Amino acid sequence: MSAPTHARIDSLRVQIVVDASRSKSKVGPAVYSALGTSRTSARVAVLVPDERRAERLRRRFADEPRITCADEAPDTAAPYRLCMPPDLVLRVGALDRMVREIERDQLGIIFLACVKNSDMHFARLERREAVEAAARAHPGDSRFDAVDRRDGTRWIDGSAWAFDWTDELPESPDVTGLHRELALLRAALGERDAKLAETREQARHWRSLATEPLRRRLRRGMKRRLVRILRGGSR
Amino acid sequence: MNDEPIAYRAGQYWCGALGRWSRERLERLRRDAPDGLSTAVEGPTAVLCTTGTTDSWSSGSRRGRYWDPFASGSEPTRWQDAAESRLAAGLQTEPVAALHTDALGLHDLYYREIDGAVYFASRIEGLLDLGDAPLHIGWDAWAAILAFHAPAADDTPFREIRRLRAATALAVDDGRLSRDSFEPGWLQETEDAKTTPTDVVDTVTEAIVPASEAAMTLSGGWDSRLLGILARRRIGAITAWTTSGDDGHDRDVAYAGPVAEALGMEHRTLIPGPEAWVEEHAAVRERLEFQTHLHTWIMPVARSLHDRERTVIDGLAGDILFKSALVGKSLATETDARRREHRLWKTLEQRRLRANRMLRPAVADLFTETTGDRLHAAVAPFIGHRAGAMLGVLHLRTARAIGLSGRWLLGPELDVRTPFAHPEVLRAAIRVPAEEKLGGAFYRRMLHTADPHVAALPSTNDGRPLGARRGRRQASPESLRILGRHVREAEPIMALLTPTARRAVKDPDALALLGSGMGGMRTLAWAGLFGNWLERHRARLAIDGCGA
């Protein structure tokens, strides 16, 4: 029996920075939308300057290693960075579309403006190499102007193209029943895991027997018989 | 672009000095004044010059002049009287010189202190070139222009130039300058549940000065409709004028016609062309002295009115007084003065700072703090009153932002009459219990009392869903290009913006996105106005940052 296979883990493509430092919006919807709506491999850094709030969020997202919460984003090797506020949630496939767009036209930054009545939010997808090169070449310049000159930037309607508003999401459904079901499934899974381990042990035993050379097996059989004879047992 | 100078046909320009004034500076003040200026008062401690006329009052050893009264009535006996019961600006000449504004702060009375003297004028521009030292940006005023649509308290866009506060006089006694304020009598009024719509309608009717003919601005709302009904009782022939308010909905145009027809008025509707904002914004900014970015929409119809009419009736303040406009239930019923003040700030600010994504966070924080301080300075004399929130809206929004269009776009070419801006009408408004006004219940009864047929016609107050804004002239591609240019060419303003917003004002696609909703448009319109002002006055200004 072969070893269990894992889904192939893509190398990290996008670091998503959710800046919650000036927003009272819930962070969860934006964070989960960042991780759960696209095929593109992503990690999320939630920016919170307040350490107590950061700790609270760390505990909340403890089961998801792709999320960090601190006052600055960790350094990653991701070639793209999406900066967004927690007031927005990514739509299904939006991140994939944005990455395709920025790659296809080799843009430096895609800016997204989301406008709703008297409210407005900005987000942006940066090609990090472009932003860093522009910053190196024009240290005193406004960095986005430098990116625009070097690689080009594009403005698109974020509301039409990529984001919904967190405060317009439908109320979360009551998931108490689902949690109960999940607990039962987990218990069942534990039982099956135990059974699987036992079966594997048996299989390992028979496999070892099956693969033992004949001469060694014969010798072991002879030994066993000899021991029995010497102890005065039956032949 | 139309850059005709302001013609003081009905309203007047005035200027003068108080204290140890210098002849040389007074000459500069006169030199920068419009034609037709004559000296009304000249003494060792006070000078008054005007293009129009003033009225006199005297009582015992006291005497003085007053001008541009909002309310008719008997002759005043003290400057406080002129300020309150006539809502006039004026100059007490005996026993001490005292320059005063009206008790609601409706008059634009700007002044500047130089070398122990105060030089004053009805226009900021008259005071710009009096001193030799450079002027400075009035950052408090610019923060308030963004938050409240106009400067607050005694602020103007220039730090050195102040606007005289409501119910206040600048006095000179023994060569020393001092400020003297009084509490208007309407602060003694209390709510009276026995006040009926008929009482109020009668009071407003009394405030309409009889005339043989007049024009009026007729929107789709209730104020002009009520005045239309009541003006028919006092004025012979009335022509109603309606225009497109550039709000992207244009309901005024749809609703005003049936009202004018029902009132038997001649009705003229003027729809400006798609580039009217582009054509008029510069003239409007000059006329309003860059103190608000509102009102550009009214200029085309104002020009037509200048050409054809002499007197115009305007519904300024009606909705604030009797519909509790802007003052919602939680604010109207708040009993703690400190909390009332904070709620009033939120009501006037309307998230222009709290939800601002274009200003750097430190700038938004600083503006939040300074506008709170300036609001406090403006409302401290009356915020403890039960009607403190309504009075706050009248002082900060009606007097400083909305009233500018009557004074400087319709006027001074036209004689602009605003019957709601009258002390007796204000007293009546304070007597009506605040809770009865909420949601327009009391106002509907007023309209029904005045004319049940006209009251029943559709209006902009009926709460129909508005849908998306379309075709706003102030957000046309050319308008946005002009706004963007004024922002990006002004480094002190670019320094206030986030890197993303700085990039946005340089990109036509981004400007179109910002212009598609109020969230972006508010800040862009403010920043464009500010940038244009900096460009206009660059030679006079020593530029300093806002401190954030």
Tab-separated table of C-alpha atoms in Angstrom, chain B residues 333-514:
chain	number	residue	atom	x	y	z
B	333	THR	CA	-34.456	64.941	21.828
B	334	GLU	CA	-30.946	64.944	23.302
B	335	THR	CA	-31.051	66.715	26.646
B	336	ASP	CA	-27.329	66.851	27.515
B	337	ALA	CA	-25.612	69.886	25.977
B	338	ARG	CA	-22.234	68.174	25.540
B	339	ARG	CA	-23.746	65.165	23.793
B	340	ARG	CA	-25.974	67.473	21.748
B	341	GLU	CA	-22.877	69.277	20.538
B	342	HIS	CA	-21.175	66.027	19.543
B	343	ARG	CA	-24.269	64.760	17.738
B	344	LEU	CA	-24.556	68.105	15.969
B	345	TRP	CA	-20.969	67.740	14.761
B	346	LYS	CA	-21.804	64.294	13.362
B	347	THR	CA	-24.963	65.613	11.715
B	348	LEU	CA	-23.165	68.439	9.984
B	349	GLU	CA	-20.034	66.450	9.177
B	350	GLN	CA	-22.007	63.642	7.507
B	351	ARG	CA	-18.994	61.320	7.482
B	352	ARG	CA	-16.985	63.614	5.221
B	353	LEU	CA	-14.069	63.188	7.631
B	354	ARG	CA	-14.930	59.934	9.389
B	355	ALA	CA	-15.307	58.006	6.124
B	356	ASN	CA	-12.677	59.917	4.197
B	357	ARG	CA	-10.361	57.553	2.288
B	358	MET	CA	-8.506	60.270	0.409
B	359	LEU	CA	-6.995	62.269	3.261
B	360	ARG	CA	-4.019	60.872	5.132
B	361	PRO	CA	-5.289	59.441	8.440
B	362	ALA	CA	-3.328	61.996	10.468
B	363	VAL	CA	-4.934	64.815	8.460
B	364	ALA	CA	-8.435	63.388	8.886
B	365	ASP	CA	-7.790	63.091	12.638
B	366	LEU	CA	-6.512	66.660	12.878
B	367	PHE	CA	-9.474	68.015	10.881
B	368	THR	CA	-11.851	66.048	13.097
B	369	GLU	CA	-10.340	67.641	16.166
B	370	THR	CA	-10.210	71.187	14.801
B	371	THR	CA	-13.754	71.129	13.400
B	372	GLY	CA	-14.981	69.890	16.788
B	373	ASP	CA	-13.228	72.840	18.441
B	374	ARG	CA	-14.561	75.340	15.913
B	375	LEU	CA	-18.073	73.986	16.179
B	376	HIS	CA	-17.808	74.363	19.946
B	377	ALA	CA	-16.702	77.969	19.539
B	378	ALA	CA	-19.636	78.669	17.218
B	379	VAL	CA	-22.412	77.057	19.252
B	380	ALA	CA	-21.255	77.593	22.870
B	381	PRO	CA	-23.597	80.580	23.454
B	382	PHE	CA	-26.762	78.590	22.720
B	383	ILE	CA	-26.073	74.846	22.636
B	384	GLY	CA	-27.532	74.491	26.136
B	385	HIS	CA	-30.928	75.645	24.850
B	386	ARG	CA	-33.551	72.982	24.073
B	387	ALA	CA	-33.449	74.139	20.421
B	388	GLY	CA	-29.635	74.279	20.470
B	389	ALA	CA	-29.232	71.788	17.622
B	390	MET	CA	-31.567	73.695	15.314
B	391	LEU	CA	-29.824	76.962	16.195
B	392	GLY	CA	-26.491	75.284	15.519
B	393	VAL	CA	-27.607	74.245	12.039
B	394	LEU	CA	-28.881	77.792	11.412
B	395	HIS	CA	-25.591	79.378	12.484
B	396	LEU	CA	-23.203	76.914	10.866
B	397	ARG	CA	-25.008	75.736	7.768
B	398	THR	CA	-27.787	78.190	6.910
B	399	ALA	CA	-25.874	81.383	7.667
B	400	ARG	CA	-22.435	80.303	6.485
B	401	ALA	CA	-22.974	77.811	3.657
B	402	ILE	CA	-26.502	77.921	2.229
B	403	GLY	CA	-27.182	81.635	2.659
B	404	LEU	CA	-24.139	82.483	0.531
B	405	SER	CA	-26.077	81.763	-2.668
B	406	GLY	CA	-28.798	84.308	-1.869
B	407	ARG	CA	-26.324	86.950	-0.768
B	408	TRP	CA	-23.727	86.574	-3.484
B	409	LEU	CA	-25.244	84.718	-6.457
B	410	LEU	CA	-28.822	86.040	-6.594
B	411	GLY	CA	-27.724	89.175	-4.769
B	412	PRO	CA	-26.435	91.777	-4.668
B	413	GLU	CA	-27.880	92.347	-8.137
B	414	LEU	CA	-31.309	91.328	-6.800
B	415	ASP	CA	-33.161	92.307	-3.662
B	416	VAL	CA	-33.336	88.863	-2.037
B	417	ARG	CA	-36.109	88.454	0.548
B	418	THR	CA	-35.945	85.489	2.900
B	419	PRO	CA	-39.135	85.535	5.017
B	420	PHE	CA	-38.121	82.539	7.136
B	421	ALA	CA	-35.007	84.429	8.281
B	422	HIS	CA	-36.979	86.648	10.592
B	423	PRO	CA	-36.815	86.912	14.389
B	424	GLU	CA	-40.540	86.349	14.882
B	425	VAL	CA	-40.495	83.296	12.609
B	426	LEU	CA	-37.526	81.962	14.549
B	427	ARG	CA	-39.368	82.484	17.834
B	428	ALA	CA	-42.356	80.600	16.423
B	429	ALA	CA	-40.061	77.756	15.329
B	430	ILE	CA	-38.624	77.453	18.833
B	431	ARG	CA	-42.154	77.321	20.276
B	432	VAL	CA	-43.168	74.371	18.069
B	433	PRO	CA	-42.212	71.210	19.994
B	434	ALA	CA	-39.252	69.533	18.290
B	435	GLU	CA	-40.918	66.131	18.228
B	436	GLU	CA	-43.879	67.499	16.263
B	437	LYS	CA	-41.552	68.689	13.517
B	438	LEU	CA	-39.800	65.353	13.022
B	439	GLY	CA	-40.553	63.621	9.746
B	440	GLY	CA	-42.286	66.751	8.437
B	441	ALA	CA	-45.562	66.163	10.327
B	442	PHE	CA	-45.935	69.765	11.495
B	443	TYR	CA	-44.823	71.163	8.127
B	444	ARG	CA	-47.474	69.082	6.324
B	445	ARG	CA	-50.093	70.571	8.622
B	446	MET	CA	-48.740	74.071	7.894
B	447	LEU	CA	-49.022	73.454	4.154
B	448	HIS	CA	-52.483	71.987	4.531
B	449	THR	CA	-53.568	75.014	6.555
B	450	ALA	CA	-52.172	77.351	3.912
B	451	ASP	CA	-53.602	75.553	0.844
B	452	PRO	CA	-54.750	71.920	1.004
B	453	HIS	CA	-54.758	71.547	-2.791
B	454	VAL	CA	-51.136	72.658	-3.277
B	455	ALA	CA	-50.091	70.744	-0.158
B	456	ALA	CA	-51.270	67.516	-1.780
B	457	LEU	CA	-49.116	67.872	-4.913
B	458	PRO	CA	-46.049	65.576	-5.138
B	459	SER	CA	-42.889	66.972	-3.590
B	460	THR	CA	-39.263	66.057	-2.971
B	461	ASN	CA	-40.231	65.370	0.656
B	462	ASP	CA	-42.455	62.407	-0.158
B	463	GLY	CA	-39.707	59.842	0.319
B	464	ARG	CA	-39.862	58.272	-3.114
B	465	PRO	CA	-36.764	56.190	-3.902
B	466	LEU	CA	-34.216	58.272	-5.770
B	467	GLY	CA	-32.249	55.721	-7.766
B	468	ALA	CA	-28.760	56.396	-9.057
B	469	ARG	CA	-27.534	59.925	-9.721
B	470	ARG	CA	-27.169	60.575	-13.439
B	471	GLY	CA	-25.575	63.235	-15.573
B	472	ARG	CA	-24.279	65.532	-12.864
B	473	ARG	CA	-22.699	68.558	-14.528
B	474	GLN	CA	-20.166	68.916	-11.716
B	475	ALA	CA	-18.933	65.386	-12.516
B	476	SER	CA	-18.638	65.759	-16.320
B	477	PRO	CA	-15.255	64.640	-17.671
B	478	GLU	CA	-14.217	68.265	-18.216
B	479	SER	CA	-15.336	69.288	-14.694
B	480	LEU	CA	-13.334	66.413	-13.229
B	481	ARG	CA	-10.323	67.356	-15.314
B	482	ILE	CA	-10.474	70.915	-13.923
B	483	LEU	CA	-10.860	69.683	-10.336
B	484	GLY	CA	-7.990	67.217	-10.790
B	485	ARG	CA	-5.728	69.923	-12.189
B	486	HIS	CA	-6.416	72.307	-9.317
B	487	VAL	CA	-5.589	69.569	-6.814
B	488	ARG	CA	-2.441	68.179	-8.367
B	489	GLU	CA	-0.926	71.592	-9.036
B	490	ALA	CA	-1.243	72.561	-5.365
B	491	GLU	CA	1.525	70.857	-3.400
B	492	PRO	CA	0.099	71.809	0.043
B	493	ILE	CA	-3.063	69.921	-0.881
B	494	MET	CA	-1.306	66.943	-2.417
B	495	ALA	CA	0.541	66.661	0.903
B	496	LEU	CA	-2.814	66.075	2.641
B	497	LEU	CA	-3.693	63.076	0.474
B	498	THR	CA	-2.829	59.401	0.709
B	499	PRO	CA	-0.435	58.079	-1.972
B	500	THR	CA	-3.391	56.360	-3.658
B	501	ALA	CA	-5.451	59.563	-3.753
B	502	ARG	CA	-2.431	61.497	-5.043
B	503	ARG	CA	-2.198	59.028	-7.906
B	504	ALA	CA	-5.976	59.169	-8.475
B	505	VAL	CA	-6.118	62.901	-9.146
B	506	LYS	CA	-3.628	62.395	-11.978
B	507	ASP	CA	-5.566	59.671	-13.777
B	508	PRO	CA	-8.749	60.426	-15.803
B	509	ASP	CA	-10.165	56.935	-15.182
B	510	ALA	CA	-9.679	57.364	-11.450
B	511	LEU	CA	-11.272	60.821	-11.508
B	512	ALA	CA	-14.302	59.343	-13.275
B	513	LEU	CA	-14.577	56.725	-10.530
B	514	LEU	CA	-14.248	59.353	-7.784
